[in-house]
Amino acid sequence: MGCGEGSSDESRRLMTAPTCRVTGERTGRIRAAVIVSLLLAGIMILAPHPPATKAGKQIAFDLPWKLGQAWRYVGGPHSTLGCPDNSFSCRGGKPWNSLDFAGGDGIVRAAAAGTVEGTTQCPARNSNFVIINHGGGWHTTYYHLIDIPAAVRPGQPVRTGAKLGHTSTMVGCQGHADGPHVHFSIVRYSGDYSWHGGRVDLNGFQIGTWIFHDGRTQYSGCATNVVNGQRVCPGGLIRSGVEFHLCDPAQPTSFLKASGLTCARARAVVDEWGQRADCAPNGTVCVVQHFTCRVPPQGDRRTLECRNGTQVIVGKLKTY
């Protein structure tokens, strides 16, 4: 599972059974060779785009590390097992549900609250693999982990941001990794975990303040920050937003940049802006509940920004 070589014009990643080498934090380049030995029948395709929901409630996934840290984005969207020919440039195997990250403090954290789940696909001990069940069939998986806390065991609850372990090169579920990293996947399934089943399409999927995009080939896709429009491709750094708090649930998605603001207030402002005839998504400035709100054109996507002194609300709008 996941890693590879990443730069602005080149990406190499690993999957369930990989080989990766981090040659330097500055370049963040990782070489990976995929050795796929886990062949199971059947593919269940589940590709809902964000926000993820369970029983109508939004699940807001964070990036799997501490807020405020920047990690190396070493592998864009790719399938769990990667390219069957080890080329790292294949176009098949969709949907692509996995991402690779390295660096930071090396501590991998839960992307959302849930319950640790076991699997028969890996050894009961020293698998270097953690599965979190978030309800509604939604799961996140984390591979190549060491120093997994004793409390992270099947049946135990975890909170968002809970420590799951450290990045490493260990491959208890088979494969190879020459450089420490985490292979992070989002899947949706019922029953036991399968390497092939339940893969969620990450093309257009939002994790934290970042939306991920498929590239022309596996591992090559980039990510866009919904707050400031920054675009990062494999080899670059992705920072988990600390200045913005993601409201969960929030429809439309809202972010806060201030102390003392509540998610309910943010949602109320964003919703009111979208329902008023004098506020339109075309650059119009409106005053809503003492917040001055404006939506600058941003291609096919528009982001509302409301300011009230040092307080800022950023909303990712629906089409009104």
PDB file of C-alpha atoms in Angstrom:
ATOM      1  CA  MET A   1       0.000   0.000   0.000  1.00  0.00           C
ATOM      2  CA  GLY A   2       0.903   3.405  -0.859  1.00  0.00           C
ATOM      3  CA  CYS A   3       4.023   5.293  -1.720  1.00  0.00           C
ATOM      4  CA  GLY A   4       6.113   6.268  -4.629  1.00  0.00           C
ATOM      5  CA  GLU A   5       8.093   9.005  -6.236  1.00  0.00           C
ATOM      6  CA  GLY A   6       6.613  12.468  -6.353  1.00  0.00           C
ATOM      7  CA  SER A   7       7.597  15.692  -8.039  1.00  0.00           C
ATOM      8  CA  SER A   8       5.770  18.414  -9.917  1.00  0.00           C
ATOM      9  CA  ASP A   9       6.084  16.497 -13.176  1.00  0.00           C
ATOM     10  CA  GLU A  10       6.480  12.938 -12.069  1.00  0.00           C
ATOM     11  CA  SER A  11       4.873  10.585  -9.603  1.00  0.00           C
ATOM     12  CA  ARG A  12       5.723   7.109  -8.456  1.00  0.00           C
ATOM     13  CA  ARG A  13       3.724   5.485  -5.731  1.00  0.00           C
ATOM     14  CA  LEU A  14       3.086   2.178  -4.009  1.00  0.00           C
ATOM     15  CA  MET A  15      -0.022   0.256  -3.151  1.00  0.00           C
ATOM     16  CA  THR A  16      -0.870  -2.669  -0.929  1.00  0.00           C
ATOM     17  CA  ALA A  17       2.396  -4.334  -1.791  1.00  0.00           C
ATOM     18  CA  PRO A  18       4.965  -1.637  -2.566  1.00  0.00           C
ATOM     19  CA  THR A  19       8.560  -0.608  -2.523  1.00  0.00           C
ATOM     20  CA  CYS A  20       9.293   3.002  -1.581  1.00  0.00           C
ATOM     21  CA  ARG A  21      12.373   5.005  -0.795  1.00  0.00           C
ATOM     22  CA  VAL A  22      12.379   8.555   0.520  1.00  0.00           C
ATOM     23  CA  THR A  23      15.580  10.081  -0.826  1.00  0.00           C
ATOM     24  CA  GLY A  24      15.248  13.418   0.935  1.00  0.00           C
ATOM     25  CA  GLU A  25      12.772  15.603   2.792  1.00  0.00           C
ATOM     26  CA  ARG A  26      13.566  18.516   0.533  1.00  0.00           C
ATOM     27  CA  THR A  27      12.734  16.733  -2.678  1.00  0.00           C
ATOM     28  CA  GLY A  28      10.250  14.406  -1.098  1.00  0.00           C
ATOM     29  CA  ARG A  29      10.881  11.904  -3.852  1.00  0.00           C
ATOM     30  CA  ILE A  30       9.862   8.362  -3.283  1.00  0.00           C
ATOM     31  CA  ARG A  31      10.457   5.418  -5.531  1.00  0.00           C
ATOM     32  CA  ALA A  32       8.060   2.543  -5.413  1.00  0.00           C
ATOM     33  CA  ALA A  33       7.801  -0.849  -7.003  1.00  0.00           C
ATOM     34  CA  VAL A  34       4.527  -2.669  -6.666  1.00  0.00           C
ATOM     35  CA  ILE A  35       4.442  -6.375  -5.941  1.00  0.00           C
ATOM     36  CA  VAL A  36       0.796  -7.360  -5.995  1.00  0.00           C
ATOM     37  CA  SER A  37       0.219 -10.699  -4.354  1.00  0.00           C
ATOM     38  CA  LEU A  38      -3.272 -10.175  -3.012  1.00  0.00           C
ATOM     39  CA  LEU A  39      -5.737 -11.198  -5.692  1.00  0.00           C
ATOM     40  CA  LEU A  40      -9.355 -11.415  -4.654  1.00  0.00           C
ATOM     41  CA  ALA A  41     -12.414 -11.726  -6.852  1.00  0.00           C
ATOM     42  CA  GLY A  42     -14.996  -9.018  -7.361  1.00  0.00           C
ATOM     43  CA  ILE A  43     -14.964  -5.246  -7.289  1.00  0.00           C
ATOM     44  CA  MET A  44     -17.581  -3.126  -5.539  1.00  0.00           C
ATOM     45  CA  ILE A  45     -17.516   0.428  -6.875  1.00  0.00           C
ATOM     46  CA  LEU A  46     -18.775   3.133  -4.580  1.00  0.00           C
ATOM     47  CA  ALA A  47     -17.974   6.641  -5.707  1.00  0.00           C
ATOM     48  CA  PRO A  48     -20.032   9.230  -3.854  1.00  0.00           C
ATOM     49  CA  HIS A  49     -18.394  12.639  -3.932  1.00  0.00           C
ATOM     50  CA  PRO A  50     -18.127  14.800  -0.834  1.00  0.00           C
ATOM     51  CA  PRO A  51     -19.539  15.293   1.568  1.00  0.00           C
ATOM     52  CA  ALA A  52     -19.669  11.695   2.732  1.00  0.00           C
ATOM     53  CA  THR A  53     -22.851  10.932   4.619  1.00  0.00           C
ATOM     54  CA  LYS A  54     -24.178   8.331   6.989  1.00  0.00           C
ATOM     55  CA  ALA A  55     -27.922   8.249   7.531  1.00  0.00           C
ATOM     56  CA  GLY A  56     -28.098  11.759   6.091  1.00  0.00           C
ATOM     57  CA  LYS A  57     -25.343  13.150   8.332  1.00  0.00           C
ATOM     58  CA  GLN A  58     -22.177  14.543   6.864  1.00  0.00           C
ATOM     59  CA  ILE A  59     -18.840  12.929   7.675  1.00  0.00           C
ATOM     60  CA  ALA A  60     -16.019  15.459   7.470  1.00  0.00           C
ATOM     61  CA  PHE A  61     -12.707  13.675   6.963  1.00  0.00           C
ATOM     62  CA  ASP A  62      -9.530  15.422   8.065  1.00  0.00           C
ATOM     63  CA  LEU A  63      -6.072  14.770   6.706  1.00  0.00           C
ATOM     64  CA  PRO A  64      -4.424  11.989   8.757  1.00  0.00           C
ATOM     65  CA  TRP A  65      -2.007  14.145  10.713  1.00  0.00           C
ATOM     66  CA  LYS A  66      -1.924  17.002  13.213  1.00  0.00           C
ATOM     67  CA  LEU A  67      -3.507  20.302  12.254  1.00  0.00           C
ATOM     68  CA  GLY A  68      -0.968  22.906  11.243  1.00  0.00           C
ATOM     69  CA  GLN A  69       1.647  20.489   9.942  1.00  0.00           C
ATOM     70  CA  ALA A  70       2.742  20.267   6.319  1.00  0.00           C
ATOM     71  CA  TRP A  71       3.378  16.783   4.938  1.00  0.00           C
ATOM     72  CA  ARG A  72       4.873  15.737   1.629  1.00  0.00           C
ATOM     73  CA  TYR A  73       2.218  14.742  -0.891  1.00  0.00           C
ATOM     74  CA  VAL A  74       3.978  11.772  -2.442  1.00  0.00           C
ATOM     75  CA  GLY A  75       1.127   9.988  -4.190  1.00  0.00           C
ATOM     76  CA  GLY A  76      -2.030  11.352  -5.792  1.00  0.00           C
ATOM     77  CA  PRO A  77      -5.186   9.269  -6.164  1.00  0.00           C
ATOM     78  CA  HIS A  78      -4.446   5.655  -7.026  1.00  0.00           C
ATOM     79  CA  SER A  79      -6.005   2.271  -6.472  1.00  0.00           C
ATOM     80  CA  THR A  80      -5.296   0.195  -3.392  1.00  0.00           C
ATOM     81  CA  LEU A  81      -3.021  -2.176  -5.265  1.00  0.00           C
ATOM     82  CA  GLY A  82      -1.591   0.255  -7.810  1.00  0.00           C
ATOM     83  CA  CYS A  83      -0.492  -0.578 -11.340  1.00  0.00           C
ATOM     84  CA  PRO A  84      -0.348  -4.305 -12.105  1.00  0.00           C
ATOM     85  CA  ASP A  85       2.706  -3.820 -14.320  1.00  0.00           C
ATOM     86  CA  ASN A  86       4.627  -1.824 -11.670  1.00  0.00           C
ATOM     87  CA  SER A  87       4.868   1.085 -14.094  1.00  0.00           C
ATOM     88  CA  PHE A  88       3.238   3.730 -11.873  1.00  0.00           C
ATOM     89  CA  SER A  89       1.801   5.243 -15.024  1.00  0.00           C
ATOM     90  CA  CYS A  90      -1.220   3.038 -15.664  1.00  0.00           C
ATOM     91  CA  ARG A  91      -4.637   4.531 -16.245  1.00  0.00           C
ATOM     92  CA  GLY A  92      -6.818   1.620 -15.189  1.00  0.00           C
ATOM     93  CA  GLY A  93      -7.898   0.248 -11.854  1.00  0.00           C
ATOM     94  CA  LYS A  94     -10.476   2.925 -11.124  1.00  0.00           C
ATOM     95  CA  PRO A  95     -11.913   4.112  -8.842  1.00  0.00           C
ATOM     96  CA  TRP A  96      -8.744   5.446  -7.228  1.00  0.00           C
ATOM     97  CA  ASN A  97      -9.251   5.622  -3.476  1.00  0.00           C
ATOM     98  CA  SER A  98      -5.770   5.959  -1.962  1.00  0.00           C
ATOM     99  CA  LEU A  99      -3.254   8.723  -1.237  1.00  0.00           C
ATOM    100  CA  ASP A 100       0.346   8.651   0.031  1.00  0.00           C
ATOM    101  CA  PHE A 101       1.857  11.118   2.506  1.00  0.00           C
ATOM    102  CA  ALA A 102       5.250  11.378   4.206  1.00  0.00           C
ATOM    103  CA  GLY A 103       7.142  13.716   6.519  1.00  0.00           C
ATOM    104  CA  GLY A 104       5.795  15.942   9.257  1.00  0.00           C
ATOM    105  CA  ASP A 105       6.251  14.514  12.728  1.00  0.00           C
ATOM    106  CA  GLY A 106       5.530  11.056  11.344  1.00  0.00           C
ATOM    107  CA  ILE A 107       2.520  10.577  13.646  1.00  0.00           C
ATOM    108  CA  VAL A 108      -0.532   9.310  11.779  1.00  0.00           C
ATOM    109  CA  ARG A 109      -3.894  10.324  13.219  1.00  0.00           C
ATOM    110  CA  ALA A 110      -7.527   9.302  12.707  1.00  0.00           C
ATOM    111  CA  ALA A 111      -9.198  11.276   9.929  1.00  0.00           C
ATOM    112  CA  ALA A 112     -12.560  11.095  11.720  1.00  0.00           C
ATOM    113  CA  ALA A 113     -14.059   9.563  14.832  1.00  0.00           C
ATOM    114  CA  GLY A 114     -15.065   5.928  14.718  1.00  0.00           C
ATOM    115  CA  THR A 115     -14.328   2.422  15.929  1.00  0.00           C
ATOM    116  CA  VAL A 116     -11.242   0.345  15.213  1.00  0.00           C
ATOM    117  CA  GLU A 117     -12.082  -2.655  13.051  1.00  0.00           C
ATOM    118  CA  GLY A 118     -10.190  -5.863  12.444  1.00  0.00           C
ATOM    119  CA  THR A 119      -9.732  -7.798   9.210  1.00  0.00           C
ATOM    120  CA  THR A 120      -8.897 -11.339   8.188  1.00  0.00           C
ATOM    121  CA  GLN A 121      -6.808  -9.975   5.318  1.00  0.00           C
ATOM    122  CA  CYS A 122      -3.866  -9.180   7.596  1.00  0.00           C
ATOM    123  CA  PRO A 123      -2.178 -10.889  10.539  1.00  0.00           C
ATOM    124  CA  ALA A 124      -3.818 -10.200  13.878  1.00  0.00           C
ATOM    125  CA  ARG A 125      -0.504  -8.812  15.135  1.00  0.00           C
ATOM    126  CA  ASN A 126       2.188  -6.674  13.543  1.00  0.00           C
ATOM    127  CA  SER A 127       0.142  -6.001  10.416  1.00  0.00           C
ATOM    128  CA  ASN A 128       1.087  -2.297  10.366  1.00  0.00           C
ATOM    129  CA  PHE A 129      -2.479  -1.761   9.207  1.00  0.00           C
ATOM    130  CA  VAL A 130      -5.344   0.088  10.931  1.00  0.00           C
ATOM    131  CA  ILE A 131      -8.983   0.270   9.849  1.00  0.00           C
ATOM    132  CA  ILE A 132     -11.429   2.781  11.332  1.00  0.00           C
ATOM    133  CA  ASN A 133     -15.178   2.255  10.893  1.00  0.00           C
ATOM    134  CA  HIS A 134     -16.975   5.625  10.781  1.00  0.00           C
ATOM    135  CA  GLY A 135     -20.485   4.253  10.400  1.00  0.00           C
ATOM    136  CA  GLY A 136     -22.750   3.943   7.389  1.00  0.00           C
ATOM    137  CA  GLY A 137     -20.218   1.650   5.734  1.00  0.00           C
ATOM    138  CA  TRP A 138     -17.578   4.399   5.613  1.00  0.00           C
ATOM    139  CA  HIS A 139     -14.044   3.347   6.594  1.00  0.00           C
ATOM    140  CA  THR A 140     -10.549   4.803   6.440  1.00  0.00           C
ATOM    141  CA  THR A 141      -7.422   2.643   6.359  1.00  0.00           C
ATOM    142  CA  TYR A 142      -3.819   3.427   7.260  1.00  0.00           C
ATOM    143  CA  TYR A 143      -0.867   1.239   6.252  1.00  0.00           C
ATOM    144  CA  HIS A 144       2.874   1.064   7.093  1.00  0.00           C
ATOM    145  CA  LEU A 145       2.305   2.062  10.730  1.00  0.00           C
ATOM    146  CA  ILE A 146       4.507   1.180  13.683  1.00  0.00           C
ATOM    147  CA  ASP A 147       4.178   2.034  17.369  1.00  0.00           C
ATOM    148  CA  ILE A 148       0.430   1.514  17.168  1.00  0.00           C
ATOM    149  CA  PRO A 149      -0.981   2.311  20.640  1.00  0.00           C
ATOM    150  CA  ALA A 150      -2.353  -0.610  22.636  1.00  0.00           C
ATOM    151  CA  ALA A 151      -5.730   1.143  22.757  1.00  0.00           C
ATOM    152  CA  VAL A 152      -5.984   1.024  18.961  1.00  0.00           C
ATOM    153  CA  ARG A 153      -7.458  -2.451  18.721  1.00  0.00           C
ATOM    154  CA  PRO A 154     -10.667  -3.864  17.219  1.00  0.00           C
ATOM    155  CA  GLY A 155     -13.799  -2.695  18.962  1.00  0.00           C
ATOM    156  CA  GLN A 156     -12.236   0.349  20.608  1.00  0.00           C
ATOM    157  CA  PRO A 157     -13.533   3.868  19.834  1.00  0.00           C
ATOM    158  CA  VAL A 158     -11.192   6.584  18.570  1.00  0.00           C
ATOM    159  CA  ARG A 159     -11.737  10.306  18.286  1.00  0.00           C
ATOM    160  CA  THR A 160     -10.828  12.528  15.376  1.00  0.00           C
ATOM    161  CA  GLY A 161      -7.094  13.193  15.543  1.00  0.00           C
ATOM    162  CA  ALA A 162      -6.340  10.223  17.788  1.00  0.00           C
ATOM    163  CA  LYS A 163      -2.827   8.828  17.363  1.00  0.00           C
ATOM    164  CA  LEU A 164      -2.821   5.613  15.332  1.00  0.00           C
ATOM    165  CA  GLY A 165       0.927   5.109  14.977  1.00  0.00           C
ATOM    166  CA  HIS A 166       4.047   6.321  13.163  1.00  0.00           C
ATOM    167  CA  THR A 167       4.927   6.145   9.491  1.00  0.00           C
ATOM    168  CA  SER A 168       7.459   3.473   8.621  1.00  0.00           C
ATOM    169  CA  THR A 169       8.626   1.075   5.929  1.00  0.00           C
ATOM    170  CA  MET A 170       7.003  -1.930   7.586  1.00  0.00           C
ATOM    171  CA  VAL A 171       4.738  -4.142   5.481  1.00  0.00           C
ATOM    172  CA  GLY A 172       2.984  -6.615   7.738  1.00  0.00           C
ATOM    173  CA  CYS A 173       0.266  -7.091   5.128  1.00  0.00           C
ATOM    174  CA  GLN A 174       2.836  -7.887   2.424  1.00  0.00           C
ATOM    175  CA  GLY A 175       4.691  -5.589   0.054  1.00  0.00           C
ATOM    176  CA  HIS A 176       7.754  -3.390   0.365  1.00  0.00           C
ATOM    177  CA  ALA A 177       8.484   0.198   1.372  1.00  0.00           C
ATOM    178  CA  ASP A 178      11.895   1.839   1.329  1.00  0.00           C
ATOM    179  CA  GLY A 179      10.738   5.149   2.790  1.00  0.00           C
ATOM    180  CA  PRO A 180       8.485   5.956   5.759  1.00  0.00           C
ATOM    181  CA  HIS A 181       5.027   7.083   4.704  1.00  0.00           C
ATOM    182  CA  VAL A 182       1.349   6.364   5.254  1.00  0.00           C
ATOM    183  CA  HIS A 183      -0.848   4.795   2.622  1.00  0.00           C
ATOM    184  CA  PHE A 184      -4.252   6.369   3.354  1.00  0.00           C
ATOM    185  CA  SER A 185      -7.444   5.026   1.792  1.00  0.00           C
ATOM    186  CA  ILE A 186     -11.170   5.681   1.983  1.00  0.00           C
ATOM    187  CA  VAL A 187     -13.479   2.729   1.436  1.00  0.00           C
ATOM    188  CA  ARG A 188     -17.149   1.938   1.901  1.00  0.00           C
ATOM    189  CA  TYR A 189     -18.272  -1.615   2.503  1.00  0.00           C
ATOM    190  CA  SER A 190     -20.089  -3.989   4.801  1.00  0.00           C
ATOM    191  CA  GLY A 191     -18.690  -7.211   6.200  1.00  0.00           C
ATOM    192  CA  ASP A 192     -14.972  -7.935   6.151  1.00  0.00           C
ATOM    193  CA  TYR A 193     -12.407  -5.706   4.502  1.00  0.00           C
ATOM    194  CA  SER A 194     -11.244  -6.584   0.982  1.00  0.00           C
ATOM    195  CA  TRP A 195      -8.281  -5.127  -0.883  1.00  0.00           C
ATOM    196  CA  HIS A 196     -10.510  -4.734  -3.945  1.00  0.00           C
ATOM    197  CA  GLY A 197     -13.895  -3.930  -2.443  1.00  0.00           C
ATOM    198  CA  GLY A 198     -15.609  -0.676  -1.595  1.00  0.00           C
ATOM    199  CA  ARG A 199     -13.124   1.721  -3.119  1.00  0.00           C
ATOM    200  CA  VAL A 200     -14.373   5.309  -2.956  1.00  0.00           C
ATOM    201  CA  ASP A 201     -13.582   7.587  -5.894  1.00  0.00           C
ATOM    202  CA  LEU A 202     -11.342  10.391  -4.605  1.00  0.00           C
ATOM    203  CA  ASN A 203     -11.657  12.453  -7.774  1.00  0.00           C
ATOM    204  CA  GLY A 204     -13.326  15.624  -6.493  1.00  0.00           C
ATOM    205  CA  PHE A 205     -13.396  14.304  -2.932  1.00  0.00           C
ATOM    206  CA  GLN A 206     -12.730  16.767  -0.104  1.00  0.00           C
ATOM    207  CA  ILE A 207     -10.503  15.857   2.842  1.00  0.00           C
ATOM    208  CA  GLY A 208      -9.958  18.680   5.300  1.00  0.00           C
ATOM    209  CA  THR A 209      -9.592  21.870   3.284  1.00  0.00           C
ATOM    210  CA  TRP A 210      -8.298  20.019   0.207  1.00  0.00           C
ATOM    211  CA  ILE A 211     -10.093  18.586  -2.806  1.00  0.00           C
ATOM    212  CA  PHE A 212      -8.195  15.815  -4.593  1.00  0.00           C
ATOM    213  CA  HIS A 213      -8.230  15.217  -8.325  1.00  0.00           C
ATOM    214  CA  ASP A 214      -7.350  12.257 -10.517  1.00  0.00           C
ATOM    215  CA  GLY A 215      -4.387  12.720 -12.824  1.00  0.00           C
ATOM    216  CA  ARG A 216      -4.038  11.199 -16.254  1.00  0.00           C
ATOM    217  CA  THR A 217      -2.396   8.242 -14.559  1.00  0.00           C
ATOM    218  CA  GLN A 218      -2.357   6.780 -11.090  1.00  0.00           C
ATOM    219  CA  TYR A 219      -0.344   8.757  -8.505  1.00  0.00           C
ATOM    220  CA  SER A 220      -0.143  11.891 -10.669  1.00  0.00           C
ATOM    221  CA  GLY A 221      -3.243  13.771  -9.489  1.00  0.00           C
ATOM    222  CA  CYS A 222      -3.058  17.100  -7.685  1.00  0.00           C
ATOM    223  CA  ALA A 223      -5.049  18.735  -4.872  1.00  0.00           C
ATOM    224  CA  THR A 224      -6.697  22.146  -4.510  1.00  0.00           C
ATOM    225  CA  ASN A 225      -7.242  24.071  -1.288  1.00  0.00           C
ATOM    226  CA  VAL A 226     -10.868  25.232  -1.048  1.00  0.00           C
ATOM    227  CA  VAL A 227      -9.941  28.185   1.155  1.00  0.00           C
ATOM    228  CA  ASN A 228      -7.180  29.893  -0.824  1.00  0.00           C
ATOM    229  CA  GLY A 229      -7.190  28.081  -4.177  1.00  0.00           C
ATOM    230  CA  GLN A 230      -3.624  26.747  -3.735  1.00  0.00           C
ATOM    231  CA  ARG A 231      -2.835  23.816  -6.009  1.00  0.00           C
ATOM    232  CA  VAL A 232      -0.339  21.161  -4.922  1.00  0.00           C
ATOM    233  CA  CYS A 233       0.869  18.247  -7.009  1.00  0.00           C
ATOM    234  CA  PRO A 234       2.892  15.177  -5.966  1.00  0.00           C
ATOM    235  CA  GLY A 235       6.209  16.246  -4.504  1.00  0.00           C
ATOM    236  CA  GLY A 236       4.742  19.366  -2.905  1.00  0.00           C
ATOM    237  CA  LEU A 237       3.669  20.071   0.646  1.00  0.00           C
ATOM    238  CA  ILE A 238       0.090  19.910   1.883  1.00  0.00           C
ATOM    239  CA  ARG A 239      -0.682  21.718   5.105  1.00  0.00           C
ATOM    240  CA  SER A 240      -3.560  20.621   7.292  1.00  0.00           C
ATOM    241  CA  GLY A 241      -5.391  23.862   7.944  1.00  0.00           C
ATOM    242  CA  VAL A 242      -4.967  25.147  11.470  1.00  0.00           C
ATOM    243  CA  GLU A 243      -6.332  28.621  10.920  1.00  0.00           C
ATOM    244  CA  PHE A 244      -9.663  27.256   9.757  1.00  0.00           C
ATOM    245  CA  HIS A 245     -11.990  24.995  11.675  1.00  0.00           C
ATOM    246  CA  LEU A 246     -14.164  22.696   9.597  1.00  0.00           C
ATOM    247  CA  CYS A 247     -17.735  22.538  10.833  1.00  0.00           C
ATOM    248  CA  ASP A 248     -19.112  19.024  11.020  1.00  0.00           C
ATOM    249  CA  PRO A 249     -21.779  18.571   9.891  1.00  0.00           C
ATOM    250  CA  ALA A 250     -22.210  21.642   7.719  1.00  0.00           C
ATOM    251  CA  GLN A 251     -24.243  22.078   4.570  1.00  0.00           C
ATOM    252  CA  PRO A 252     -22.835  23.914   2.723  1.00  0.00           C
ATOM    253  CA  THR A 253     -19.372  23.256   4.114  1.00  0.00           C
ATOM    254  CA  SER A 254     -18.200  26.098   6.350  1.00  0.00           C
ATOM    255  CA  PHE A 255     -14.837  27.053   7.803  1.00  0.00           C
ATOM    256  CA  LEU A 256     -14.144  29.417  10.674  1.00  0.00           C
ATOM    257  CA  LYS A 257     -11.175  31.684  11.285  1.00  0.00           C
ATOM    258  CA  ALA A 258     -11.770  33.189  14.697  1.00  0.00           C
ATOM    259  CA  SER A 259     -12.319  32.302  18.311  1.00  0.00           C
ATOM    260  CA  GLY A 260     -15.809  32.569  19.699  1.00  0.00           C
ATOM    261  CA  LEU A 261     -17.556  31.696  16.437  1.00  0.00           C
ATOM    262  CA  THR A 262     -19.797  28.664  16.331  1.00  0.00           C
ATOM    263  CA  CYS A 263     -20.521  26.293  13.482  1.00  0.00           C
ATOM    264  CA  ALA A 264     -24.218  27.105  13.834  1.00  0.00           C
ATOM    265  CA  ARG A 265     -23.501  30.809  13.297  1.00  0.00           C
ATOM    266  CA  ALA A 266     -21.322  30.060  10.292  1.00  0.00           C
ATOM    267  CA  ARG A 267     -23.971  27.858   8.696  1.00  0.00           C
ATOM    268  CA  ALA A 268     -26.656  30.477   9.352  1.00  0.00           C
ATOM    269  CA  VAL A 269     -24.615  33.177   7.613  1.00  0.00           C
ATOM    270  CA  VAL A 270     -23.753  30.975   4.634  1.00  0.00           C
ATOM    271  CA  ASP A 271     -27.337  29.766   4.257  1.00  0.00           C
ATOM    272  CA  GLU A 272     -28.836  33.251   4.581  1.00  0.00           C
ATOM    273  CA  TRP A 273     -26.445  34.600   1.976  1.00  0.00           C
ATOM    274  CA  GLY A 274     -27.492  31.887  -0.448  1.00  0.00           C
ATOM    275  CA  GLN A 275     -31.197  32.531   0.009  1.00  0.00           C
ATOM    276  CA  ARG A 276     -31.228  36.305  -0.362  1.00  0.00           C
ATOM    277  CA  ALA A 277     -32.083  37.788  -3.741  1.00  0.00           C
ATOM    278  CA  ASP A 278     -29.669  40.688  -3.280  1.00  0.00           C
ATOM    279  CA  CYS A 279     -26.746  38.304  -2.713  1.00  0.00           C
ATOM    280  CA  ALA A 280     -25.613  36.514  -5.839  1.00  0.00           C
ATOM    281  CA  PRO A 281     -22.568  34.310  -6.611  1.00  0.00           C
ATOM    282  CA  ASN A 282     -21.080  36.826  -9.029  1.00  0.00           C
ATOM    283  CA  GLY A 283     -18.863  38.981  -6.885  1.00  0.00           C
ATOM    284  CA  THR A 284     -21.742  40.808  -5.210  1.00  0.00           C
ATOM    285  CA  VAL A 285     -20.993  42.118  -1.721  1.00  0.00           C
ATOM    286  CA  CYS A 286     -23.724  41.658   0.892  1.00  0.00           C
ATOM    287  CA  VAL A 287     -23.899  42.356   4.600  1.00  0.00           C
ATOM    288  CA  VAL A 288     -25.326  39.330   6.377  1.00  0.00           C
ATOM    289  CA  GLN A 289     -25.681  39.307  10.166  1.00  0.00           C
ATOM    290  CA  HIS A 290     -22.959  41.980  10.440  1.00  0.00           C
ATOM    291  CA  PHE A 291     -20.622  39.977   8.182  1.00  0.00           C
ATOM    292  CA  THR A 292     -19.543  41.485   4.878  1.00  0.00           C
ATOM    293  CA  CYS A 293     -19.760  38.609   2.413  1.00  0.00           C
ATOM    294  CA  ARG A 294     -18.451  38.284  -1.117  1.00  0.00           C
ATOM    295  CA  VAL A 295     -18.070  35.445  -3.599  1.00  0.00           C
ATOM    296  CA  PRO A 296     -15.190  35.897  -6.045  1.00  0.00           C
ATOM    297  CA  PRO A 297     -15.522  33.946  -9.316  1.00  0.00           C
ATOM    298  CA  GLN A 298     -13.349  30.823  -9.224  1.00  0.00           C
ATOM    299  CA  GLY A 299     -14.077  28.871 -12.366  1.00  0.00           C
ATOM    300  CA  ASP A 300     -16.732  26.229 -11.803  1.00  0.00           C
ATOM    301  CA  ARG A 301     -16.513  26.565  -8.033  1.00  0.00           C
ATOM    302  CA  ARG A 302     -17.253  29.565  -5.893  1.00  0.00           C
ATOM    303  CA  THR A 303     -16.198  30.175  -2.327  1.00  0.00           C
ATOM    304  CA  LEU A 304     -18.042  32.583  -0.059  1.00  0.00           C
ATOM    305  CA  GLU A 305     -15.914  34.632   2.317  1.00  0.00           C
ATOM    306  CA  CYS A 306     -17.553  36.647   5.090  1.00  0.00           C
ATOM    307  CA  ARG A 307     -15.611  38.982   7.372  1.00  0.00           C
ATOM    308  CA  ASN A 308     -16.521  40.789  10.548  1.00  0.00           C
ATOM    309  CA  GLY A 309     -13.385  42.417  11.863  1.00  0.00           C
ATOM    310  CA  THR A 310     -10.959  39.583  12.631  1.00  0.00           C
ATOM    311  CA  GLN A 311     -13.680  36.944  12.309  1.00  0.00           C
ATOM    312  CA  VAL A 312     -13.842  35.076   9.029  1.00  0.00           C
ATOM    313  CA  ILE A 313     -16.300  32.518   7.711  1.00  0.00           C
ATOM    314  CA  VAL A 314     -15.472  30.691   4.510  1.00  0.00           C
ATOM    315  CA  GLY A 315     -18.250  28.645   2.919  1.00  0.00           C
ATOM    316  CA  LYS A 316     -18.085  26.262  -0.005  1.00  0.00           C
ATOM    317  CA  LEU A 317     -21.394  27.058  -1.647  1.00  0.00           C
ATOM    318  CA  LYS A 318     -24.021  24.943  -3.293  1.00  0.00           C
ATOM    319  CA  THR A 319     -25.598  26.221  -6.497  1.00  0.00           C
ATOM    320  CA  TYR A 320     -28.246  28.690  -5.454  1.00  0.00           C
TER     321      TYR A 320
END
